[in-house]
Coordinates of C-alpha atoms (C1' of nucleotides) in Angstrom, one line a residue:
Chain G
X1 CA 83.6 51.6 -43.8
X2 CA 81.6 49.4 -41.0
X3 CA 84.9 46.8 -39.9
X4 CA 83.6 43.8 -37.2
X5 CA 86.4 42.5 -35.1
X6 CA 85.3 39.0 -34.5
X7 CA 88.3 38.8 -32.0
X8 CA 87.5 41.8 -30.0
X9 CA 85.6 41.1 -26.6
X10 CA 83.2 43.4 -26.9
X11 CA 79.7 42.1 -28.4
X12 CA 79.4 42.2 -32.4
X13 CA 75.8 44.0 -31.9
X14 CA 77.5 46.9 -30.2
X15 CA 80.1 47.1 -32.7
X16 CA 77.5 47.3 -34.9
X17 CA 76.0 50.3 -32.4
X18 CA 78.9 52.4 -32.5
X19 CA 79.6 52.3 -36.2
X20 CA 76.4 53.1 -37.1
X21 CA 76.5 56.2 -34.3
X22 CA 79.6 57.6 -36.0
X23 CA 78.0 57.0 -39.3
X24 CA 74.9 59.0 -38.6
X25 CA 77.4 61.4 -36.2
X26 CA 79.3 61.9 -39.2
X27 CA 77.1 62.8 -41.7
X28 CA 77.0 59.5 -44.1
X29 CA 73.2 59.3 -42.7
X30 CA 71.5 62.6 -43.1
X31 CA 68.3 63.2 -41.0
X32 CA 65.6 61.3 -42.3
X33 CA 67.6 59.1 -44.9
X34 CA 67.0 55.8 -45.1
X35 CA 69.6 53.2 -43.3
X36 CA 70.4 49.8 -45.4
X37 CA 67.8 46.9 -44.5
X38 CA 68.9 44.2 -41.8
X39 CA 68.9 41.9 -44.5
X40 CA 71.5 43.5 -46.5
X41 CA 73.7 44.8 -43.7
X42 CA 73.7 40.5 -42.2
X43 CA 74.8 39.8 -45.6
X44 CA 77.4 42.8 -45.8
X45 CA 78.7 42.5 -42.8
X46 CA 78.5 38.7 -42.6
X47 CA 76.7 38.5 -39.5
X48 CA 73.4 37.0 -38.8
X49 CA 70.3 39.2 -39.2
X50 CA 69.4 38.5 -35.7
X51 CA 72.4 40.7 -34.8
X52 CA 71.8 43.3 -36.8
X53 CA 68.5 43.8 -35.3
X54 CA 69.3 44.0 -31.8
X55 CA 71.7 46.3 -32.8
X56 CA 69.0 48.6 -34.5
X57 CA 66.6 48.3 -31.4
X58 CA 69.3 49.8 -29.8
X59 CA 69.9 52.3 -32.0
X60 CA 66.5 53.2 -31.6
X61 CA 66.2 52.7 -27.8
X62 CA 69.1 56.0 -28.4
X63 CA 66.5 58.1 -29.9
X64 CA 69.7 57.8 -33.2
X65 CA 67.1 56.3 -35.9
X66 CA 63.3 55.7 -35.9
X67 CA 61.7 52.9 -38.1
X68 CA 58.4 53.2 -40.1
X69 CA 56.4 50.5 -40.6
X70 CA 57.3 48.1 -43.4
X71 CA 59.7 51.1 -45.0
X72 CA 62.9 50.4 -42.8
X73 CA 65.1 52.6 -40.6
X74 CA 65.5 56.0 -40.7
X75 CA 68.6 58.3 -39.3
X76 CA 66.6 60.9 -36.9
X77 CA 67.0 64.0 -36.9
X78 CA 69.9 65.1 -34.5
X79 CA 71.4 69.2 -34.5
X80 CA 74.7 69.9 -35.8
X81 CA 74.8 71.3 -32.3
X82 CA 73.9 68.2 -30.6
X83 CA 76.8 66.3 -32.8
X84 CA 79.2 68.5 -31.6
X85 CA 78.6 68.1 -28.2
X86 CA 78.4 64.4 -28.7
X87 CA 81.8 64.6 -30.4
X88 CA 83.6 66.9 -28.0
X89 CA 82.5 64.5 -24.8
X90 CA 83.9 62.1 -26.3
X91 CA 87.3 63.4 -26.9
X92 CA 87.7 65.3 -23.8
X93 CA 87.2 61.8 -21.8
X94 CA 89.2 60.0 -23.9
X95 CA 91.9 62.9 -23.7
X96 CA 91.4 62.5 -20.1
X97 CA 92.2 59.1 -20.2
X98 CA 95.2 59.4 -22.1
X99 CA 96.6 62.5 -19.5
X100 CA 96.2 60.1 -16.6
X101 CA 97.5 57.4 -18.7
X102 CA 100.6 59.9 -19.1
X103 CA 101.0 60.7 -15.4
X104 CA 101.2 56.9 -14.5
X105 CA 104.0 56.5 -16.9
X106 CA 105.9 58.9 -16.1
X107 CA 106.0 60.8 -18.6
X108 CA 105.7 64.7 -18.7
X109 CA 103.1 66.8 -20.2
X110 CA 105.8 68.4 -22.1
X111 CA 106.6 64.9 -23.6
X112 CA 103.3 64.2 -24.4
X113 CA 102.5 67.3 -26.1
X114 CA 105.3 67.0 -28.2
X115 CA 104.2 63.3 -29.0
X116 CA 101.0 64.1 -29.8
X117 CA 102.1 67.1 -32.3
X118 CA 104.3 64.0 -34.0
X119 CA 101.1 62.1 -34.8
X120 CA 99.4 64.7 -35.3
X121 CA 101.5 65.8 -38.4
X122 CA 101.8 62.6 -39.5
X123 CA 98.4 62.0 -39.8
X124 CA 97.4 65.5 -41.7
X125 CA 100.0 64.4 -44.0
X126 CA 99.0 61.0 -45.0
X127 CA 95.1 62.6 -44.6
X128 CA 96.5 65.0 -47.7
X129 CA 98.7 62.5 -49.4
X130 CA 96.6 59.4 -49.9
X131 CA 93.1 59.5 -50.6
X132 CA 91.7 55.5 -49.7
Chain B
X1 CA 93.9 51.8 -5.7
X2 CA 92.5 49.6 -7.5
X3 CA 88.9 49.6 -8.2
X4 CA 85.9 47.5 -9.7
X5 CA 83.7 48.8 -12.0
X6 CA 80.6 46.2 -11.7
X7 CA 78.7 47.4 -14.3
X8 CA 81.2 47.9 -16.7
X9 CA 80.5 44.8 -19.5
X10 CA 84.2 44.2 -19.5
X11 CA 85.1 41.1 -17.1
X12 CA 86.0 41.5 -13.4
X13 CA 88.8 39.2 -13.9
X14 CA 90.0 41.5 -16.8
X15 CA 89.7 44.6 -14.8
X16 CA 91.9 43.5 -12.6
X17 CA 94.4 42.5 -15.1
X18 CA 94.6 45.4 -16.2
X19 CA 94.5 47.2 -13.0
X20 CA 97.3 45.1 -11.8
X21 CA 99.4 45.6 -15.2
X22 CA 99.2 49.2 -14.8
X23 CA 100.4 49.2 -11.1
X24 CA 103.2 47.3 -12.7
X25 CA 103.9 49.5 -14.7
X26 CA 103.9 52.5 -12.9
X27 CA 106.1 50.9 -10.1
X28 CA 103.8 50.2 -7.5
X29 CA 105.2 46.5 -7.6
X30 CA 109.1 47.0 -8.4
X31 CA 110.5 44.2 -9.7
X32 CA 110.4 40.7 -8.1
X33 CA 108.6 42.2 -5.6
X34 CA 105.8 40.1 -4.1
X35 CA 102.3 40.8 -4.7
X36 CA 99.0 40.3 -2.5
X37 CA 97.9 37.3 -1.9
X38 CA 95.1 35.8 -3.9
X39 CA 93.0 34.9 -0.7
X40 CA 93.8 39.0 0.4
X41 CA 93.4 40.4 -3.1
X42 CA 89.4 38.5 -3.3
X43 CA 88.6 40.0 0.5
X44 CA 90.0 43.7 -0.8
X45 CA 88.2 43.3 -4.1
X46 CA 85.3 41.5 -2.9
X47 CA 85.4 39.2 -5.5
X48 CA 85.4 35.3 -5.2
X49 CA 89.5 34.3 -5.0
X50 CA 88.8 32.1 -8.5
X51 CA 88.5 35.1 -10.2
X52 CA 91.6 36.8 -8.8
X53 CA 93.5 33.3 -9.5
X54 CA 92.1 33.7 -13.0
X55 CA 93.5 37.2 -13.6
X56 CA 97.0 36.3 -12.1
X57 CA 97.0 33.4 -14.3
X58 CA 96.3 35.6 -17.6
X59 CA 99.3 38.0 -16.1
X60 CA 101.2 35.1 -15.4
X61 CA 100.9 34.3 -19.2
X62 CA 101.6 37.7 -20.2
X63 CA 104.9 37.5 -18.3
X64 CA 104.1 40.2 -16.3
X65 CA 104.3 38.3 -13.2
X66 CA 106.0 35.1 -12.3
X67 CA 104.9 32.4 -9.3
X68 CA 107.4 30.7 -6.7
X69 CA 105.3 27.1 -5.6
X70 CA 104.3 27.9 -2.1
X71 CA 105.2 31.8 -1.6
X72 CA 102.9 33.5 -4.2
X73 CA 103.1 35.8 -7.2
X74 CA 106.0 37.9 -7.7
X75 CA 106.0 41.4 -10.2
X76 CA 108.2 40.0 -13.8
X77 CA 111.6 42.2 -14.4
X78 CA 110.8 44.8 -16.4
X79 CA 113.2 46.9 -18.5
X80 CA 112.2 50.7 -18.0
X81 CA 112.5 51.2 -21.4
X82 CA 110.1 48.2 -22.1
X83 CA 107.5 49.9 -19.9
X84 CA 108.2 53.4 -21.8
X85 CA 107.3 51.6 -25.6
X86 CA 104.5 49.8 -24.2
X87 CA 103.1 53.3 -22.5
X88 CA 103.7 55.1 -25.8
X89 CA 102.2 52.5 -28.0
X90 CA 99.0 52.5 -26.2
X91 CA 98.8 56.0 -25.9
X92 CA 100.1 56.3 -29.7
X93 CA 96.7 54.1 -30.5
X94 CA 94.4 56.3 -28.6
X95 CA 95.4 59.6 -30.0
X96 CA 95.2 58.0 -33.4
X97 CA 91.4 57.2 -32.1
X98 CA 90.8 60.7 -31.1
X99 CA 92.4 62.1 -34.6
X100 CA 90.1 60.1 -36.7
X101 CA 86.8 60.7 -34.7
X102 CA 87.7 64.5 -35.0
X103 CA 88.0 64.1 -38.4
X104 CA 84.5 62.3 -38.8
X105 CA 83.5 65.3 -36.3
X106 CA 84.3 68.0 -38.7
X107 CA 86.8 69.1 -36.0
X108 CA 89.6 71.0 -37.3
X109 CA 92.9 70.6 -36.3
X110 CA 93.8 73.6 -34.9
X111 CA 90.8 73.3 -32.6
X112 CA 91.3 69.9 -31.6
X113 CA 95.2 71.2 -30.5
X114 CA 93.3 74.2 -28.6
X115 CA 90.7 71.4 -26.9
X116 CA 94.0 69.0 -25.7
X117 CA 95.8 72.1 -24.4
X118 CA 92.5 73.3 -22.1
X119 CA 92.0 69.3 -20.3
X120 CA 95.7 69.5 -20.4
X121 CA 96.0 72.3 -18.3
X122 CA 93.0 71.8 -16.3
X123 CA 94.5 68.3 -15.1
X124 CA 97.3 70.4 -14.5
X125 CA 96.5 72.6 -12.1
X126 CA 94.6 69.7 -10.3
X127 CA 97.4 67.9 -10.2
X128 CA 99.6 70.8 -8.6
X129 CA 96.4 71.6 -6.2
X130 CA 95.1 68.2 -5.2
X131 CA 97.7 66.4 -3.2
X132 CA 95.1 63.0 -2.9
Chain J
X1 CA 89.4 8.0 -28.5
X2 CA 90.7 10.8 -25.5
X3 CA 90.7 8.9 -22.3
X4 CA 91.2 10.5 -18.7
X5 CA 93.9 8.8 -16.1
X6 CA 92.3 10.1 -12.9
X7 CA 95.3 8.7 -11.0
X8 CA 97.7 11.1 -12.9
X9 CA 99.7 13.5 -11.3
X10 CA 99.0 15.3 -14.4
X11 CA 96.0 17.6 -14.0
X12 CA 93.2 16.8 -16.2
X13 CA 92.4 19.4 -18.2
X14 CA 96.5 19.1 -19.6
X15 CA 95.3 15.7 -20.6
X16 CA 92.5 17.3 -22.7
X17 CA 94.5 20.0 -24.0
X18 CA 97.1 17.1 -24.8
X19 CA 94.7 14.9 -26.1
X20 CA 93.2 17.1 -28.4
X21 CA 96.2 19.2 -29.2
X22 CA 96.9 15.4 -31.0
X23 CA 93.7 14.9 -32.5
X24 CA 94.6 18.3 -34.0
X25 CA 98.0 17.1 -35.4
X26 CA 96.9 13.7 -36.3
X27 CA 94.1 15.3 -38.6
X28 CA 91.3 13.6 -36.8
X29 CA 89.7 17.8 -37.3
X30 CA 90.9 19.1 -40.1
X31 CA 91.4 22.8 -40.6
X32 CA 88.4 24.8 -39.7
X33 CA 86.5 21.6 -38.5
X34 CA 84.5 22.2 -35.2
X35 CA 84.9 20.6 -32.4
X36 CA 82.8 18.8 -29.9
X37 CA 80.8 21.3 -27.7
X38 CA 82.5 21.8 -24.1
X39 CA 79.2 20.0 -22.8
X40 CA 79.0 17.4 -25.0
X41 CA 83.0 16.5 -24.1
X42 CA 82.2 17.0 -20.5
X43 CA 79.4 14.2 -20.8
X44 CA 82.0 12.3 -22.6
X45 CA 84.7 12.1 -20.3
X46 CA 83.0 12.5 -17.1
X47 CA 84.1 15.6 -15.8
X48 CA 83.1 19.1 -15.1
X49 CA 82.1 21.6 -18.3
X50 CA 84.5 24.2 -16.7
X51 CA 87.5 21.5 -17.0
X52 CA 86.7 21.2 -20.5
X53 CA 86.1 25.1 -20.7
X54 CA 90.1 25.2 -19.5
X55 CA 91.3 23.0 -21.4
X56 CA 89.9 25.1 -24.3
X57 CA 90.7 28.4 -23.2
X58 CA 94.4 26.8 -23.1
X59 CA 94.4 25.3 -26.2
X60 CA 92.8 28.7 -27.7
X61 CA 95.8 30.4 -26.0
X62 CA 98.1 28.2 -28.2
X63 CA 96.0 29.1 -31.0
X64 CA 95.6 25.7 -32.0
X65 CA 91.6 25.8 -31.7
X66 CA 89.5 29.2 -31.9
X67 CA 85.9 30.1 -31.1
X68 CA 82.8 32.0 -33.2
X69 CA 80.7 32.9 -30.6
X70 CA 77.5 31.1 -30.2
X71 CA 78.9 28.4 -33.0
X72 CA 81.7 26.8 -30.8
X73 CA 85.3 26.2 -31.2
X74 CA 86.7 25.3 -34.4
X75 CA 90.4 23.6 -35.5
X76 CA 92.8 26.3 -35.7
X77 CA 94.7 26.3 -40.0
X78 CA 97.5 24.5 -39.2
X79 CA 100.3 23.6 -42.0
X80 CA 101.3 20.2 -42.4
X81 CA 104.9 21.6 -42.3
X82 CA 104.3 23.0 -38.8
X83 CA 103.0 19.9 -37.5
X84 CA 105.6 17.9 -38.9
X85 CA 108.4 20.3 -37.3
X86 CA 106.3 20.4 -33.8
X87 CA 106.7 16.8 -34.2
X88 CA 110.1 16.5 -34.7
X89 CA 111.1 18.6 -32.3
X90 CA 109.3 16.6 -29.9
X91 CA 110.8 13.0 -31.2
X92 CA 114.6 15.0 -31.0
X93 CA 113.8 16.0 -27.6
X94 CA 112.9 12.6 -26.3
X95 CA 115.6 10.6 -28.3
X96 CA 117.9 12.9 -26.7
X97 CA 116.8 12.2 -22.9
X98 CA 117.1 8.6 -24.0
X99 CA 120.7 9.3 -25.1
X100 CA 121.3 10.5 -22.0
X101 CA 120.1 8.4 -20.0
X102 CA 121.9 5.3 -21.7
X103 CA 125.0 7.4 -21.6
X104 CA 124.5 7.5 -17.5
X105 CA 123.8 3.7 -17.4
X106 CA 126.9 2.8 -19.6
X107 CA 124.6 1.5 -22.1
X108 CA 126.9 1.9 -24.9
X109 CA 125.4 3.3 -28.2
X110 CA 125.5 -0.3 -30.3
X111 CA 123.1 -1.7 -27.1
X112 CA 120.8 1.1 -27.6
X113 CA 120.2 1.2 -30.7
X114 CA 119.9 -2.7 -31.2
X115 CA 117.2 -2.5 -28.4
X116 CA 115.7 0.1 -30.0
X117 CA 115.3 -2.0 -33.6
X118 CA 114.1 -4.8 -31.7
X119 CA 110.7 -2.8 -30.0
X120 CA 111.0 -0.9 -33.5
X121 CA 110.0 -4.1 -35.1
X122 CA 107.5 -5.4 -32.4
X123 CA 106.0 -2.6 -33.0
X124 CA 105.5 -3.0 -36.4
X125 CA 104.1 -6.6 -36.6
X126 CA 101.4 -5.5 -34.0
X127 CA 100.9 -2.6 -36.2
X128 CA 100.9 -4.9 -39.5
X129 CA 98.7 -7.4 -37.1
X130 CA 96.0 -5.8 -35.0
X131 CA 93.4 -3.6 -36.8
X132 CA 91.7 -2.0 -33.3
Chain K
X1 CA 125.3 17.7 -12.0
X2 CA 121.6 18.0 -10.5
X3 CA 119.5 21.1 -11.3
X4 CA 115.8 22.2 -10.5
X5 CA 114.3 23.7 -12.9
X6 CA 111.6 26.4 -11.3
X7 CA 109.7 26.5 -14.0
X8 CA 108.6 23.0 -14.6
X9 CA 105.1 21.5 -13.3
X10 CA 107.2 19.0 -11.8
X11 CA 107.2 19.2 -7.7
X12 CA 111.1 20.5 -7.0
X13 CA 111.1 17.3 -4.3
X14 CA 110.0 15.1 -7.4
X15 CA 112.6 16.6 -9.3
X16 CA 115.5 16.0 -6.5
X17 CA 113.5 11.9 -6.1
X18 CA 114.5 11.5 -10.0
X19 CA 117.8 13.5 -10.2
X20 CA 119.1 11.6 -7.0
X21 CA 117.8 8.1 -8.3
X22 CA 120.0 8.8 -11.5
X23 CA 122.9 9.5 -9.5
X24 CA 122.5 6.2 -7.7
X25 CA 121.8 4.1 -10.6
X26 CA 124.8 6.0 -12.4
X27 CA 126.8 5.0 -9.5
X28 CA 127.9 8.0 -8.3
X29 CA 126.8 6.9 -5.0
X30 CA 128.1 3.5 -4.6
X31 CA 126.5 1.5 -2.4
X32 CA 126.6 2.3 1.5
X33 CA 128.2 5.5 0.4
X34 CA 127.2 8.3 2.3
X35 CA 124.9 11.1 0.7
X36 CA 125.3 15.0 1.4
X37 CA 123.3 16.2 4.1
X38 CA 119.9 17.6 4.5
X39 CA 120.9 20.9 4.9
X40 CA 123.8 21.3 2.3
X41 CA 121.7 19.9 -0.3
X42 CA 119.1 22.6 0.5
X43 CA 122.0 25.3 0.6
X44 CA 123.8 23.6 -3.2
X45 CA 120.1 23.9 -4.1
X46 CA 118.9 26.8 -2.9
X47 CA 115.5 24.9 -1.5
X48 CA 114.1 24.3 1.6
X49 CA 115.4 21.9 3.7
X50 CA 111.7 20.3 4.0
X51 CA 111.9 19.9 0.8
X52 CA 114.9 18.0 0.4
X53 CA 113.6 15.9 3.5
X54 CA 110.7 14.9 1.6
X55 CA 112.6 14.3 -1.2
X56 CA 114.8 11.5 0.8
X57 CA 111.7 10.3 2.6
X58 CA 110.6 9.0 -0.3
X59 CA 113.9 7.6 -1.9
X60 CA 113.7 5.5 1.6
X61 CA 110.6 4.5 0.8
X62 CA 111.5 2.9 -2.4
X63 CA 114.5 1.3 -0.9
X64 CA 116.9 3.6 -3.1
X65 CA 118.7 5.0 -0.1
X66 CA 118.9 4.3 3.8
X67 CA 119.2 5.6 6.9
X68 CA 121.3 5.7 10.1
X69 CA 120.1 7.3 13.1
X70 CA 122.4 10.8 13.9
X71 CA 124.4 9.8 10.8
X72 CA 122.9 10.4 7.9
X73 CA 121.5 9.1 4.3
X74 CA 123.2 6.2 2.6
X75 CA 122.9 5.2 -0.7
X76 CA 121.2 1.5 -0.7
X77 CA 123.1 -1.9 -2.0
X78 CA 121.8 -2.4 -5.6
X79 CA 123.0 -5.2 -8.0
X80 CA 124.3 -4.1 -11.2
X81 CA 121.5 -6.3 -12.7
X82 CA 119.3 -4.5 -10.8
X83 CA 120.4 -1.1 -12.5
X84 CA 120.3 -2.1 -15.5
X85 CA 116.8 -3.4 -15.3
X86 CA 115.9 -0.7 -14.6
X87 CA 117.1 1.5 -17.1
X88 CA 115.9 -0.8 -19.6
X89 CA 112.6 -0.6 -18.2
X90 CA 112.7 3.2 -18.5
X91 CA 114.6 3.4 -22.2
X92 CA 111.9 0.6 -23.5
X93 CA 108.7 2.9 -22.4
X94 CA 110.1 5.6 -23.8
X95 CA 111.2 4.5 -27.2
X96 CA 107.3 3.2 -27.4
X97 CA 106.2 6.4 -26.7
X98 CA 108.5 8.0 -29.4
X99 CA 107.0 4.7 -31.7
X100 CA 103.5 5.9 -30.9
X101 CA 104.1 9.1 -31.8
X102 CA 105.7 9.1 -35.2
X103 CA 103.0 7.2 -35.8
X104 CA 100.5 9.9 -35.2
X105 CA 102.5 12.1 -37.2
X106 CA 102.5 9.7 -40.0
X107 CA 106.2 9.5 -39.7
X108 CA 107.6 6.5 -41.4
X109 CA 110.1 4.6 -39.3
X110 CA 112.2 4.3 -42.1
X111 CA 112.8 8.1 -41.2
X112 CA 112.5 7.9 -37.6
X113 CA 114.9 5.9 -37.8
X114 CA 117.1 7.7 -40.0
X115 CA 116.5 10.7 -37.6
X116 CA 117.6 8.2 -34.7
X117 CA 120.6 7.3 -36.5
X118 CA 121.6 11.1 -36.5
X119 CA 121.0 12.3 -33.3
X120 CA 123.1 9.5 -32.0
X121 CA 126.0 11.0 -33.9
X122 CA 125.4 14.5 -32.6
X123 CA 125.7 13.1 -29.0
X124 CA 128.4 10.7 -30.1
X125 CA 130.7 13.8 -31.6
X126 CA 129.8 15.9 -28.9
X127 CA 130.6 13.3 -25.9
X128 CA 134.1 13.2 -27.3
X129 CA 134.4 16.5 -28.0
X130 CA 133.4 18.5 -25.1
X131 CA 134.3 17.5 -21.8
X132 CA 132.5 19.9 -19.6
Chain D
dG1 C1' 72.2 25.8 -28.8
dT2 C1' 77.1 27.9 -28.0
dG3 C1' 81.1 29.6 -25.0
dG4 C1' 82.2 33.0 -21.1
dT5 C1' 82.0 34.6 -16.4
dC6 C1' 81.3 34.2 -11.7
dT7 C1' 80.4 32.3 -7.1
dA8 C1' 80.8 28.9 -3.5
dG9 C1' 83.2 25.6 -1.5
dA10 C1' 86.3 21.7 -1.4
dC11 C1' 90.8 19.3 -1.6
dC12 C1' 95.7 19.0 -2.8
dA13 C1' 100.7 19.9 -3.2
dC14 C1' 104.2 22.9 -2.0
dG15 C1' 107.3 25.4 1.1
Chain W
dG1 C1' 100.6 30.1 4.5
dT2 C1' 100.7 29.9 -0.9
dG3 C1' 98.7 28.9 -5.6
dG4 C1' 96.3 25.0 -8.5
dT5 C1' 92.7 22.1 -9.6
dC6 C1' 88.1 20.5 -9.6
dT7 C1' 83.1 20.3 -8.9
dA8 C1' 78.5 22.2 -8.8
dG9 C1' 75.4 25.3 -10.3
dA10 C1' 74.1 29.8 -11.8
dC11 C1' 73.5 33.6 -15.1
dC12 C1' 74.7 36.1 -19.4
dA13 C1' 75.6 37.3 -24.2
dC14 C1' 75.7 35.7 -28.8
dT15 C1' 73.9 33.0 -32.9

DNA sequence: GTGGTCTAGACCACG
DNA sequence: GTGGTCTAGACCACT
């Protein structure tokens, strides 16, 4: 579910970050549940522990999981409203991006709509078709 | 037009690549036209001219732009329709991004559509409006 | 093993990436092997780390070597039946120059190749001779 | 008969040096014949005429050609000897860089020279085939 | 420890 | 004037 890219640019520990974020974001943490131990995500993931622990400071630095003495990590507690939020910043930027992207190009909203509709099928029907 | 984001983690030099390739791309730089000058593009910039020289060799490499010894760096011959795949491709990729993060969201389709239409129309009517 | 000709037109970190690029094809690092660090190499040959560093970056580009961050750059999997047809494509090109350039100096074809027999065997006594 | 390639590392005046040389030692300039001027070379070539100057400043300088004040470049006397020399020089260092090689690539010269043997043919059927 | 990026400043070859 | 190479030395992120 957690995929590193060792060829990607961007630092493994914030890979690490932002799968764990949508993790908890999507529900696969609930508040309060425990997250794996560094040791077993290093040997899951492949990484050194080291990693995995900056990447958890971080995480914790965000307020997204709290640790208890000698017990581990914990997802904290974050409203469904607060997830939404999160989620819908995200997509509006990134939507944003894409619009400007669009304009640069060329290519009309009209176009893009239509474009997006495309994928947008295509992925309900492969979400309905094949269950991975 | 081009602008530096210094705290941004990813590279100045590939900022500008970037930066550069998109200028391309839109037609800022038709075709065999020449660009700015290393020495002119580091005083713009602000950045030491090793960098620049560092980006224009990773475009160089990306056949995006081509050098004549002596008279600087000129934009590669692009094929429109080369331009128009790469465009969709990347913005193909991101909307696949979005679709998957609203699906880990709990965001249903119909209100992601209803989300894209609003920033659509919204950068719309700024676009009509703001003549920059 | 790798020696620098300062005099060279040639600039010097080519001659790395040539040098190793070699090593590479010789086998001297096997698949998966790592490499000398860029400072360690720059110690070695007397030059500047950031040669080296380009000379690596190039030969990553080429995707003969790769890196792990932190852990240093490692020999690229490379079949034996690639290097064999990189090599021959490089022997064909160069025979045919030398074709060439006989044909220009009316060397006729029996010359050539008797002169080439004759360094073909002085070649092979020092071979058969001198263990460096 | 003489073409620059852009593209090469090779200085273009380097490349005229070597392509003129050639045409010397091939005897298309016999001696005290008169070379093309300055300035239609640049035109044929499409290069600057300083370039072309350099280019036959340093053919003078290695005695290949000669000058006449207001008259123009001559092509110098060379014995046929001479010539030859020469290109045996050349054809000798570069079959021992070909040798070298196939060593590296653990080649045996059994088949190097068996590849020889057939690229000579090529050349052979294709010199009396195709008079371009 | 590793490689990666950046700056500063120098020199060179080319046109 | 152009880009290309090289040095020196600094800082950073990752393991």
């Amino acid at each position: 579910m957690l995929k590193i890219d060792e060829a990607s640019p961007v630092p493994i520990y914030l890979q690490i970050v932002e799968g764990v974020k949508r993790e908890i974001m999507a529900g696969v943490y609930p508040p309060d549940h425990r997250l794996p131990s560094i040791r077993d995500l290093a040997l899951e993931l492949k990484v050194n522990p080291n990693t995995i622990a900056k990447a958890f400071q971080e995480l914790g630095n965000q307020k997204l999981i709290y640790f208890r003495r000698g017990q581990g990590a914990f997802a904290a507690r974050i409203e469904k409203e607060e997830r939404m939020r999160t989620f819908h910043a995200e997509i509006a930027t990134r939507f944003g991006e894409i619009i400007d992207l669009a304009g640069e190009a060329g290519i009309s909203h009209d176009d893009l709509l239509e474009l997006f509709q495309k994928l947008f099928q295509e992925c309900s029907s492969k979400k309905a078709g094949g269950k991975s």
